[in-house]
mmCIF file of N, CA and C in Angstrom:
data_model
loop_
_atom_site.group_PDB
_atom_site.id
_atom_site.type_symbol
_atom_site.label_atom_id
_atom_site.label_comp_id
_atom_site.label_asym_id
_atom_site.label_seq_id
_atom_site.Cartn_x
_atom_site.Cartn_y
_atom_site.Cartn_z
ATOM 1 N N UNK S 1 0.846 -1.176 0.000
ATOM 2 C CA UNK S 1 0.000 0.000 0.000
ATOM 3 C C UNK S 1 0.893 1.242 0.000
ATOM 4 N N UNK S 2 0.410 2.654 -0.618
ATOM 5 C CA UNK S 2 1.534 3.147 -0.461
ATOM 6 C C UNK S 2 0.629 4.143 -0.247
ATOM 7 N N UNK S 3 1.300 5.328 0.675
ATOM 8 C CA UNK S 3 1.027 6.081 2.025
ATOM 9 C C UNK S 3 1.635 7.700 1.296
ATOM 10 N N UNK S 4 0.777 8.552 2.008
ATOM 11 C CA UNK S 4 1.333 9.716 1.890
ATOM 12 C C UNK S 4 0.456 11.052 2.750
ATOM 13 N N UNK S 5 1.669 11.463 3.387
ATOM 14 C CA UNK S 5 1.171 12.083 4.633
ATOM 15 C C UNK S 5 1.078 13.400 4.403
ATOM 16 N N UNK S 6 0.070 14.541 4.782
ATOM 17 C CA UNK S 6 0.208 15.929 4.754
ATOM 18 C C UNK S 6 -0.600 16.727 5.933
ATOM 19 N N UNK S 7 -0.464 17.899 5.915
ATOM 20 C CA UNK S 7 -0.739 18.241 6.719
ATOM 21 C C UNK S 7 0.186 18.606 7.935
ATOM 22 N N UNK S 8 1.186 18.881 7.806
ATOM 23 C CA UNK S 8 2.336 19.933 8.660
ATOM 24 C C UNK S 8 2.718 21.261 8.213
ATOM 25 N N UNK S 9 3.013 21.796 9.060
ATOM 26 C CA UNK S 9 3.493 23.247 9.228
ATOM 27 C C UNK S 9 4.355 23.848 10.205
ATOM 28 N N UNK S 10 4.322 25.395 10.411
ATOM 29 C CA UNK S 10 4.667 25.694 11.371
ATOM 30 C C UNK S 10 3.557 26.052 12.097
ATOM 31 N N UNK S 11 4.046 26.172 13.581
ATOM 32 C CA UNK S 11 3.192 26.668 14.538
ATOM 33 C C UNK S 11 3.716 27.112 15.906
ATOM 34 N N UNK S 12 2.841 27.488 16.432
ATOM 35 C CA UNK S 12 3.541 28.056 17.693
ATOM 36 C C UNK S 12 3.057 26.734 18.887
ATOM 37 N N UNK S 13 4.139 26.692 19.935
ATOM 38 C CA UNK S 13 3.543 26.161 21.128
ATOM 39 C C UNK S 13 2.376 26.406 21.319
ATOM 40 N N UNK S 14 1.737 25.463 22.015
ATOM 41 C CA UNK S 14 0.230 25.763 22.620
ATOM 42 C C UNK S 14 -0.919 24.964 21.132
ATOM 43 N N UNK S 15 -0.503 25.442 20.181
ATOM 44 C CA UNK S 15 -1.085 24.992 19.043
ATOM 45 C C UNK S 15 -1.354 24.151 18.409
ATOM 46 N N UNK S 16 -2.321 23.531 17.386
ATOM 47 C CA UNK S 16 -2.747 22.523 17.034
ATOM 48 C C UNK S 16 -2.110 22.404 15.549
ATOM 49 N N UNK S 17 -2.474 20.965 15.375
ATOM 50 C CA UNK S 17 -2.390 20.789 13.499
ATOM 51 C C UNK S 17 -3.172 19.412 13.804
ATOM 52 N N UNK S 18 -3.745 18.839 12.467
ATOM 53 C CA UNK S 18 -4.116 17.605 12.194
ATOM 54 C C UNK S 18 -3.326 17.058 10.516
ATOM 55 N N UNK S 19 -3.032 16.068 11.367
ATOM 56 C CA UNK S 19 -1.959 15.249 9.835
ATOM 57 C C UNK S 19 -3.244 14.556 9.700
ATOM 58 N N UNK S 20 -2.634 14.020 8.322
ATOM 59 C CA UNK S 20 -3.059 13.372 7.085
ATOM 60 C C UNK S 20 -2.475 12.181 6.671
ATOM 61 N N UNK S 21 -3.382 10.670 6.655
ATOM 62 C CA UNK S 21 -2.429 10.158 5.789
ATOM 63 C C UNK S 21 -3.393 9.558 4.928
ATOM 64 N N UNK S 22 -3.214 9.817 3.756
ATOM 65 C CA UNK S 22 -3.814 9.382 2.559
ATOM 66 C C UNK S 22 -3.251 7.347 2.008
ATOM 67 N N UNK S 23 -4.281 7.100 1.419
ATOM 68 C CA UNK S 23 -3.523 5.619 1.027
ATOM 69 C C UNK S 23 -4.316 5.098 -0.063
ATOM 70 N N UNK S 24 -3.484 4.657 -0.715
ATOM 71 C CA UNK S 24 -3.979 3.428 -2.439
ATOM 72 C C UNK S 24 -4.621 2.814 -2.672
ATOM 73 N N UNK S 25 -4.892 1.875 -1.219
ATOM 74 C CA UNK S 25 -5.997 0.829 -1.560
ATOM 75 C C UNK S 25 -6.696 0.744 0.273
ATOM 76 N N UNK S 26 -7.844 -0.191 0.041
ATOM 77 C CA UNK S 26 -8.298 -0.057 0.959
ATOM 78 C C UNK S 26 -7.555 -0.202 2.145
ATOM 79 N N UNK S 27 -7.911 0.055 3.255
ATOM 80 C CA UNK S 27 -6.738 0.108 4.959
ATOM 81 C C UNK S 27 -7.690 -0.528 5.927
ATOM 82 N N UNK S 28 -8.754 -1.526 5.401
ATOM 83 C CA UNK S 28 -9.654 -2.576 6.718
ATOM 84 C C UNK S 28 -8.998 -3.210 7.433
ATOM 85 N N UNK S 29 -7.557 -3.535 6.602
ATOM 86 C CA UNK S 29 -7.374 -5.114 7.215
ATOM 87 C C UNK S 29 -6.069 -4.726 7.778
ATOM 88 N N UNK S 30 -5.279 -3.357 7.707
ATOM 89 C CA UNK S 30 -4.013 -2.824 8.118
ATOM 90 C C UNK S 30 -4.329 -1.952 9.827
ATOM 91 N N UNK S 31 -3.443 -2.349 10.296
ATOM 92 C CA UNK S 31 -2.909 -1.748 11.315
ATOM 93 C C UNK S 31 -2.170 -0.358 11.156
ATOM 94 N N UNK S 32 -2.218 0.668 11.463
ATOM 95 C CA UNK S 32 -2.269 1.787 10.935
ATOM 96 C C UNK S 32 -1.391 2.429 12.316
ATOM 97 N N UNK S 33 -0.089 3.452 11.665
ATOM 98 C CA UNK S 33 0.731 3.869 12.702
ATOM 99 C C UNK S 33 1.265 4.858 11.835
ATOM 100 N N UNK S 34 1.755 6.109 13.225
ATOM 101 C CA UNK S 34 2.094 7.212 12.868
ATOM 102 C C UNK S 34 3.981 7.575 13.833
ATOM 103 N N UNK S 35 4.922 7.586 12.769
ATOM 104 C CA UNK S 35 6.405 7.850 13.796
ATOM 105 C C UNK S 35 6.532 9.473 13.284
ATOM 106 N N UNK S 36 7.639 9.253 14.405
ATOM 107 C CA UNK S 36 8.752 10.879 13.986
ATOM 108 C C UNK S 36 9.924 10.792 13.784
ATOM 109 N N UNK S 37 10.640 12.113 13.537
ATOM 110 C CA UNK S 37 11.938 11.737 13.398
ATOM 111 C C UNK S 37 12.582 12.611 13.621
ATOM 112 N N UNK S 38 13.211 13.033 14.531
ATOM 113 C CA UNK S 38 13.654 14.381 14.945
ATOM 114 C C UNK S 38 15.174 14.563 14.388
ATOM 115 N N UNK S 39 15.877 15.590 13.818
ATOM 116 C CA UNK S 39 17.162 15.714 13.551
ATOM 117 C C UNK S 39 18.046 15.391 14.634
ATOM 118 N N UNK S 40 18.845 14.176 14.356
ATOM 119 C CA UNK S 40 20.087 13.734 15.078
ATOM 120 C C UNK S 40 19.134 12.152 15.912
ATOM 121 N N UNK S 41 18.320 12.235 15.494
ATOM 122 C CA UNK S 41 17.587 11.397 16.795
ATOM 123 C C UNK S 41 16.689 9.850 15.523
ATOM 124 N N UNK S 42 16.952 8.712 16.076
ATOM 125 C CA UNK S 42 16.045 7.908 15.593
ATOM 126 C C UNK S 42 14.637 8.337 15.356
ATOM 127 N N UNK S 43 13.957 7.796 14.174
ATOM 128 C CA UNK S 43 12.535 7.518 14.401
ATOM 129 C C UNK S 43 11.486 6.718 15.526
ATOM 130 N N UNK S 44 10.674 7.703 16.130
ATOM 131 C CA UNK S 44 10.198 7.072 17.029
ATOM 132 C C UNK S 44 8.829 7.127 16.844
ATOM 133 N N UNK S 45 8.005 5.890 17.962
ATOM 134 C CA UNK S 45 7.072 5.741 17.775
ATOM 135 C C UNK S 45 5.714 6.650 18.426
ATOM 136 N N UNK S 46 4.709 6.917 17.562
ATOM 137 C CA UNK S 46 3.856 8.387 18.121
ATOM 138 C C UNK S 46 2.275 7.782 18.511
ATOM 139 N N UNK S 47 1.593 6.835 17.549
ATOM 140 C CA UNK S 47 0.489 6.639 17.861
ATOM 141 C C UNK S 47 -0.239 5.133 16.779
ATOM 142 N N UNK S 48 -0.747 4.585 17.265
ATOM 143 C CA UNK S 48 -0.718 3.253 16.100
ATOM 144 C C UNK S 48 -2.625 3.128 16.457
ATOM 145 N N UNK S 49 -3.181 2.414 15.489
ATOM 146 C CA UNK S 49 -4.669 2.509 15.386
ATOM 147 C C UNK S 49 -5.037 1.233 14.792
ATOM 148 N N UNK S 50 -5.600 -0.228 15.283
ATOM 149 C CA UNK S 50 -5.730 -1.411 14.875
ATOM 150 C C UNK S 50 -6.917 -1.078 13.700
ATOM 151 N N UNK S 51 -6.463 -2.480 12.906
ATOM 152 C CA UNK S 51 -7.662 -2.184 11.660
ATOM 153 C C UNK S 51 -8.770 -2.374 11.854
ATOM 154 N N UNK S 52 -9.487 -2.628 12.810
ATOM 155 C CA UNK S 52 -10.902 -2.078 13.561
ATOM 156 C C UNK S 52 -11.051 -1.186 13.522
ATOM 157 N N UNK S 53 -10.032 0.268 14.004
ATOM 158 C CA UNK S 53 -10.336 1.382 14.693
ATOM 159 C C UNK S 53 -10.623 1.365 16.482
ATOM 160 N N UNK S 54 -10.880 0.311 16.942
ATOM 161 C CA UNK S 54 -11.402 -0.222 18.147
ATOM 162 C C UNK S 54 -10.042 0.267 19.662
ATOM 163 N N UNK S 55 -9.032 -0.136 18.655
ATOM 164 C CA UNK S 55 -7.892 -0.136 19.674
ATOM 165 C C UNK S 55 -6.889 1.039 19.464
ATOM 166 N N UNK S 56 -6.442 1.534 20.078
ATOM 167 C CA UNK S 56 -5.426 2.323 19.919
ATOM 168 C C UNK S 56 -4.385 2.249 21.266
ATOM 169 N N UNK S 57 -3.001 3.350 20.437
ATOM 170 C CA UNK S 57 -1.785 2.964 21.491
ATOM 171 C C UNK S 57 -1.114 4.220 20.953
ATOM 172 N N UNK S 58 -0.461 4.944 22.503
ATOM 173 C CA UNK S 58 0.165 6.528 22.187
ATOM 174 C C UNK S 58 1.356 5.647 22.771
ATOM 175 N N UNK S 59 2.493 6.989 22.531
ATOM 176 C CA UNK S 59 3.370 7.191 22.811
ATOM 177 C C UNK S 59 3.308 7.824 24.539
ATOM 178 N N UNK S 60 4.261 7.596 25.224
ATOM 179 C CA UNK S 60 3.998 8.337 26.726
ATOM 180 C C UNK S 60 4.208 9.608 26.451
ATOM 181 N N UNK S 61 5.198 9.990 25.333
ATOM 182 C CA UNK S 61 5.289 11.823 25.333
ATOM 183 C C UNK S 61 3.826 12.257 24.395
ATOM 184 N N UNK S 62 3.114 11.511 24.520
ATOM 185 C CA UNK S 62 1.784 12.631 23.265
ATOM 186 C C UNK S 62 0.463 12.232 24.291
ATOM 187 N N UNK S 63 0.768 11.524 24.900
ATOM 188 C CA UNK S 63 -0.659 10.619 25.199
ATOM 189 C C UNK S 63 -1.906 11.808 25.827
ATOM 190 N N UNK S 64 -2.720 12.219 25.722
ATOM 191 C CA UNK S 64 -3.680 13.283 26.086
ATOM 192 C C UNK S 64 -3.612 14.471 25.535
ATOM 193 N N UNK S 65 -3.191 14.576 24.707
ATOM 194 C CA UNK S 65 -2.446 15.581 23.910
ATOM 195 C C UNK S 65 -2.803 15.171 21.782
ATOM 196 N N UNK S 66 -2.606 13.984 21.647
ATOM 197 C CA UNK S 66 -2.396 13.590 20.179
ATOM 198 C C UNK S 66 -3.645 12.547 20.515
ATOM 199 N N UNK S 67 -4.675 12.355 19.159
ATOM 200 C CA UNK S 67 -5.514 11.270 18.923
ATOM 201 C C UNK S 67 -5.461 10.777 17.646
ATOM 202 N N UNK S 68 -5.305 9.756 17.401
ATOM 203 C CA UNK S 68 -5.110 8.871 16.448
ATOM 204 C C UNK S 68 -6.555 8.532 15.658
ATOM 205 N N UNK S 69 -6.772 8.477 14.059
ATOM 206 C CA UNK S 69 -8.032 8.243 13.543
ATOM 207 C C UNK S 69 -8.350 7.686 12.276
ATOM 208 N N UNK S 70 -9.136 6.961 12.132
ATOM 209 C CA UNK S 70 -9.108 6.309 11.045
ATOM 210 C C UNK S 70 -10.236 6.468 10.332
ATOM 211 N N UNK S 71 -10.498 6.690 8.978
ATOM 212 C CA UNK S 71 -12.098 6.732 8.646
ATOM 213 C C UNK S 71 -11.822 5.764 6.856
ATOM 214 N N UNK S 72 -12.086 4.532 7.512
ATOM 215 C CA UNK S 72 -11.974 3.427 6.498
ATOM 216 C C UNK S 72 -12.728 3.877 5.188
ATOM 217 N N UNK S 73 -13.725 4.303 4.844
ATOM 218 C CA UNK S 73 -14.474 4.572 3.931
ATOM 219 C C UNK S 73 -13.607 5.872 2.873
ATOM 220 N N UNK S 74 -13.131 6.454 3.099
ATOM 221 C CA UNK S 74 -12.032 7.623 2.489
ATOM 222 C C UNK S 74 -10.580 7.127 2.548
ATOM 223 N N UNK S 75 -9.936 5.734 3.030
ATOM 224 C CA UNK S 75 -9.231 5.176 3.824
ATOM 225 C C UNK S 75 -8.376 6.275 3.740
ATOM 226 N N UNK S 76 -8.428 7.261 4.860
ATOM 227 C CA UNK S 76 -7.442 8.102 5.280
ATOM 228 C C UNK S 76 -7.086 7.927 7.084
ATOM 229 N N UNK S 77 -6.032 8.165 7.673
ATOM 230 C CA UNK S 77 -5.908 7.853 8.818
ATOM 231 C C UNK S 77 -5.022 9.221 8.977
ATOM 232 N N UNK S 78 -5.521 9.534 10.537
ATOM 233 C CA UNK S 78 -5.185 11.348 11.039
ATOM 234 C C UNK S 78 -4.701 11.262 12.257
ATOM 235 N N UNK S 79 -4.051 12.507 12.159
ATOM 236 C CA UNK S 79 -3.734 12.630 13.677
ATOM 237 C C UNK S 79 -3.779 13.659 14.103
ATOM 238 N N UNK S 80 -4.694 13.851 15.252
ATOM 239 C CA UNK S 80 -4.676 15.410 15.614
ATOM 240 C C UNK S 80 -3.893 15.441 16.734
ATOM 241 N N UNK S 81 -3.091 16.561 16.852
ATOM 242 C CA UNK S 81 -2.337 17.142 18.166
ATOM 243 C C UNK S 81 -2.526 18.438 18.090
ATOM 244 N N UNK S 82 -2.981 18.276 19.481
ATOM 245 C CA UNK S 82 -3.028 19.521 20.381
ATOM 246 C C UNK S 82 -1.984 19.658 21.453
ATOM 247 N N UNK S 83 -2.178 21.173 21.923
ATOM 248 C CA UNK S 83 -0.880 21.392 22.838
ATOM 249 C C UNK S 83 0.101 20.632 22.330
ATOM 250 N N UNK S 84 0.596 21.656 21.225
ATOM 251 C CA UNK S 84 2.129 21.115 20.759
ATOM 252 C C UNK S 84 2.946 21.919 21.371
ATOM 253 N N UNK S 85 4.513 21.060 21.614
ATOM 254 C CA UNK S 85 5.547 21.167 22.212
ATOM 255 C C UNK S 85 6.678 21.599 21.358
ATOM 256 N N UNK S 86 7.821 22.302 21.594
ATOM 257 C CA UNK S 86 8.653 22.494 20.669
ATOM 258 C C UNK S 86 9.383 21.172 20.562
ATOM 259 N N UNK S 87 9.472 20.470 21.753
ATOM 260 C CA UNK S 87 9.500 19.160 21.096
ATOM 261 C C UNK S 87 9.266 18.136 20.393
ATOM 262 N N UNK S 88 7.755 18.249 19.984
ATOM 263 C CA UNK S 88 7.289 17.536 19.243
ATOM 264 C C UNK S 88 7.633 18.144 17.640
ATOM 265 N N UNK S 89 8.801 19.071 17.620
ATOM 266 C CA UNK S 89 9.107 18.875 16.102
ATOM 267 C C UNK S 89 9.823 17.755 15.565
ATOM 268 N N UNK S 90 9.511 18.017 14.544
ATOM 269 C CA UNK S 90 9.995 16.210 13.473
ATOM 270 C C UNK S 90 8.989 16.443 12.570
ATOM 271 N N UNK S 91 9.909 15.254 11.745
ATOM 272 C CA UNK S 91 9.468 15.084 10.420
ATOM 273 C C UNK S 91 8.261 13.393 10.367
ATOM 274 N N UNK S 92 7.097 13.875 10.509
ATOM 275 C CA UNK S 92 6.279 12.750 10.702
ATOM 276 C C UNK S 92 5.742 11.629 9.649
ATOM 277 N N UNK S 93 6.114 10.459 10.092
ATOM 278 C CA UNK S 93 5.592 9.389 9.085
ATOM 279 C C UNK S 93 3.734 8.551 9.051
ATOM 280 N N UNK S 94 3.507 8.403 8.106
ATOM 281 C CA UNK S 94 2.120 7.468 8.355
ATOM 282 C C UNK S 94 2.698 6.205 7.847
ATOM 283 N N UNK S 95 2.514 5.432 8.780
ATOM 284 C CA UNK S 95 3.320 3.188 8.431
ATOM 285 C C UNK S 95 1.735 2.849 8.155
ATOM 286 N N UNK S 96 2.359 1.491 7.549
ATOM 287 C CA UNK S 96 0.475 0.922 7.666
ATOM 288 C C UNK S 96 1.216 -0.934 7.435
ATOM 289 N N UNK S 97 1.100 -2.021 8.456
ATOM 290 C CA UNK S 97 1.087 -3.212 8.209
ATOM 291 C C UNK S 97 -0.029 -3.712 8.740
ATOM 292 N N UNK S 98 -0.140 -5.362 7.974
ATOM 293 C CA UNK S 98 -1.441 -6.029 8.078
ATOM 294 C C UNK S 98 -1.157 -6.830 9.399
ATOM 295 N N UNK S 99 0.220 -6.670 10.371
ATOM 296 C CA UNK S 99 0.481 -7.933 11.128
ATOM 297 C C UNK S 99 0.784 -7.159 12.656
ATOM 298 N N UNK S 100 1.174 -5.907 12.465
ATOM 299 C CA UNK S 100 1.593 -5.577 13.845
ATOM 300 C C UNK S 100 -0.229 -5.505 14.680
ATOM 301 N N UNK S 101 0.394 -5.665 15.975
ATOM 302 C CA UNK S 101 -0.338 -5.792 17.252
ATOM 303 C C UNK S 101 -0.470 -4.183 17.584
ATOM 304 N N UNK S 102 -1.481 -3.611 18.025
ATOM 305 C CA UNK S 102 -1.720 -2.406 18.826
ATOM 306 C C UNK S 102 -1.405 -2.805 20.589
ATOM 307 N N UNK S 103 -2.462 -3.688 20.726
ATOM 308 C CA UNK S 103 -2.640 -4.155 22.214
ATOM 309 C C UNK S 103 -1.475 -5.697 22.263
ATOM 310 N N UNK S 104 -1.605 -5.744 23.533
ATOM 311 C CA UNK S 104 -0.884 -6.922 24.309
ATOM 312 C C UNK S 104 0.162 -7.119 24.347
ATOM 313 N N UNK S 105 1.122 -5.770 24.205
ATOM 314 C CA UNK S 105 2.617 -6.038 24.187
ATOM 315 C C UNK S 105 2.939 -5.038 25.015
ATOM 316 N N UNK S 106 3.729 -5.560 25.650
ATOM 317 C CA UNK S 106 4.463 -4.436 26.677
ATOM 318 C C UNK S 106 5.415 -3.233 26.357
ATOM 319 N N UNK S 107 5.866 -3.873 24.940
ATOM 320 C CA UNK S 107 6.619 -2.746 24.077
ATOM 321 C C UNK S 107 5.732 -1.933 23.040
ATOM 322 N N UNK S 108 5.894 -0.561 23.117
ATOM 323 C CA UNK S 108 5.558 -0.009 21.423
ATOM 324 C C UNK S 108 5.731 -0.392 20.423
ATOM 325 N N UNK S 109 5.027 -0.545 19.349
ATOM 326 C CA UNK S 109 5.453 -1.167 18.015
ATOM 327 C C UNK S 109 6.494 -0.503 17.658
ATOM 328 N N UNK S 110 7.382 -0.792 16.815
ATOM 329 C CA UNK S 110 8.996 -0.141 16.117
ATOM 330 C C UNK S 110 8.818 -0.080 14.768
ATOM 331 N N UNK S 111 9.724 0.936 14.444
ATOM 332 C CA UNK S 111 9.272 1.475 13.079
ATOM 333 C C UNK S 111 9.801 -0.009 11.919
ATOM 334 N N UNK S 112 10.912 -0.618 12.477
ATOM 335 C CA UNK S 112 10.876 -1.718 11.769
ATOM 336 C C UNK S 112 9.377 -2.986 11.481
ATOM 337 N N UNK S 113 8.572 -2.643 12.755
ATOM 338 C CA UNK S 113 7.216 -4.133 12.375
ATOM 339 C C UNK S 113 6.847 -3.598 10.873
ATOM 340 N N UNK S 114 6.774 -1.984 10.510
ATOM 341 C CA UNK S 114 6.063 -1.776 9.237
ATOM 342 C C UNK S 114 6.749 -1.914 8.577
ATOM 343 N N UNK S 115 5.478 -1.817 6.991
ATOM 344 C CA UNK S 115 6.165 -2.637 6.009
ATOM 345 C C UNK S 115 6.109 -1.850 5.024
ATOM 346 N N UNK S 116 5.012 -0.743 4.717
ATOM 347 C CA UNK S 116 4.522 0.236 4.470
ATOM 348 C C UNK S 116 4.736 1.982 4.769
ATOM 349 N N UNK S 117 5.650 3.154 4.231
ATOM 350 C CA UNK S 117 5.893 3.681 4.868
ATOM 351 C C UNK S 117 5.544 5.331 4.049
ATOM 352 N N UNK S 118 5.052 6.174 4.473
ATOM 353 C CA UNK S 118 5.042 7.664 3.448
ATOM 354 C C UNK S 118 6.000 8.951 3.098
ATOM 355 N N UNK S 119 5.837 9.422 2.945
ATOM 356 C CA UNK S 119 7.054 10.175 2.526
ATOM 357 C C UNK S 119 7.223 11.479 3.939
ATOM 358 N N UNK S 120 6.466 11.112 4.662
ATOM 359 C CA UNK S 120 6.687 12.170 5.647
ATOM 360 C C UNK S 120 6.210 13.447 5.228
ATOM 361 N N UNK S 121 6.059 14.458 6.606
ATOM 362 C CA UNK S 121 5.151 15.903 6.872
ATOM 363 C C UNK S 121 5.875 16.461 7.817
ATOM 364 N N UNK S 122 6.634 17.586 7.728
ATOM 365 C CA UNK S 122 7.648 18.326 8.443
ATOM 366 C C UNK S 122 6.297 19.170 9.264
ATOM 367 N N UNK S 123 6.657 19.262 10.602
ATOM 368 C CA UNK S 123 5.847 19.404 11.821
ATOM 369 C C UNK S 123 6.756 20.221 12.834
ATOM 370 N N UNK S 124 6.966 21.878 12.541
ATOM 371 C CA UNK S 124 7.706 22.931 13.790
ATOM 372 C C UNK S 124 7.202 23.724 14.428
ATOM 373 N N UNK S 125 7.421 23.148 15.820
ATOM 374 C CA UNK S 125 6.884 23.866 16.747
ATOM 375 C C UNK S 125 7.743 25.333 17.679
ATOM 376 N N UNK S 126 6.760 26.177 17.349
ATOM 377 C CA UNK S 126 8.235 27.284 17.718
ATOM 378 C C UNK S 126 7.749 27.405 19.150
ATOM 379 N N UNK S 127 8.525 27.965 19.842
ATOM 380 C CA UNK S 127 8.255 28.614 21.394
ATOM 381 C C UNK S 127 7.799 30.028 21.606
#
């Protein structure tokens, strides 16, 4: 499936954006996840959404703050964050595999389980 994310900008602390991730073919049966990637720093993991929609899984730095969304019928999958951080700049990805787990693991999924990946949405948060 192939993925493509929009919806970044700049913004100030305190402020919102909602990403975008657009996709090719249908996304029922995919597990659906969103990373970052901050300059100097690995890609990390931000928010993942089972192909139900039923389940979801944050990151500890976004959690009450970022919601994860899926609307199968447009198969687009979003992410809204609020109260952004100047930390939360990075360059954000939308993943999409048919096999990773949301629930029952004690670890976050890693950007390696996907298989599927978009071209990324540059996301700066100023102070």
């Amino acid at each position: 499936v192939q993925l493509q994310a929009s919806g970044g900008g700049l913004v100030q602390a305190g402020s919102s954006l909602r990403l975008s991730c657009t996709t090719s073919e249908r996304i029922s049966s995919y597990t659906m996840g969103w990373f970052r990637q901050a300059p100097g720093k690995e890609r990390e993991f931000v928010a993942a959404i089972s192909w139900s929609g039923g389940t979801t899984r944050y990151a500890d730095s976004v959690k009450g703050r970022f919601t994860i969304s899926r609307d199968t019928f447009k198969n687009m999958v979003h992410l809204q964050m609020n109260s952004l951080k100047p930390e939360d700049t990075a360059v954000y990805y939308c993943a999409a595999d048919r096999w990773v787990m949301v629930a029952g693991s004690l670890n976050d999924p890693e950007s390696a389980d996907f298989e599927s990946w978009g071209q990324g949405t540059q996301v700066t948060v100023s102070s």
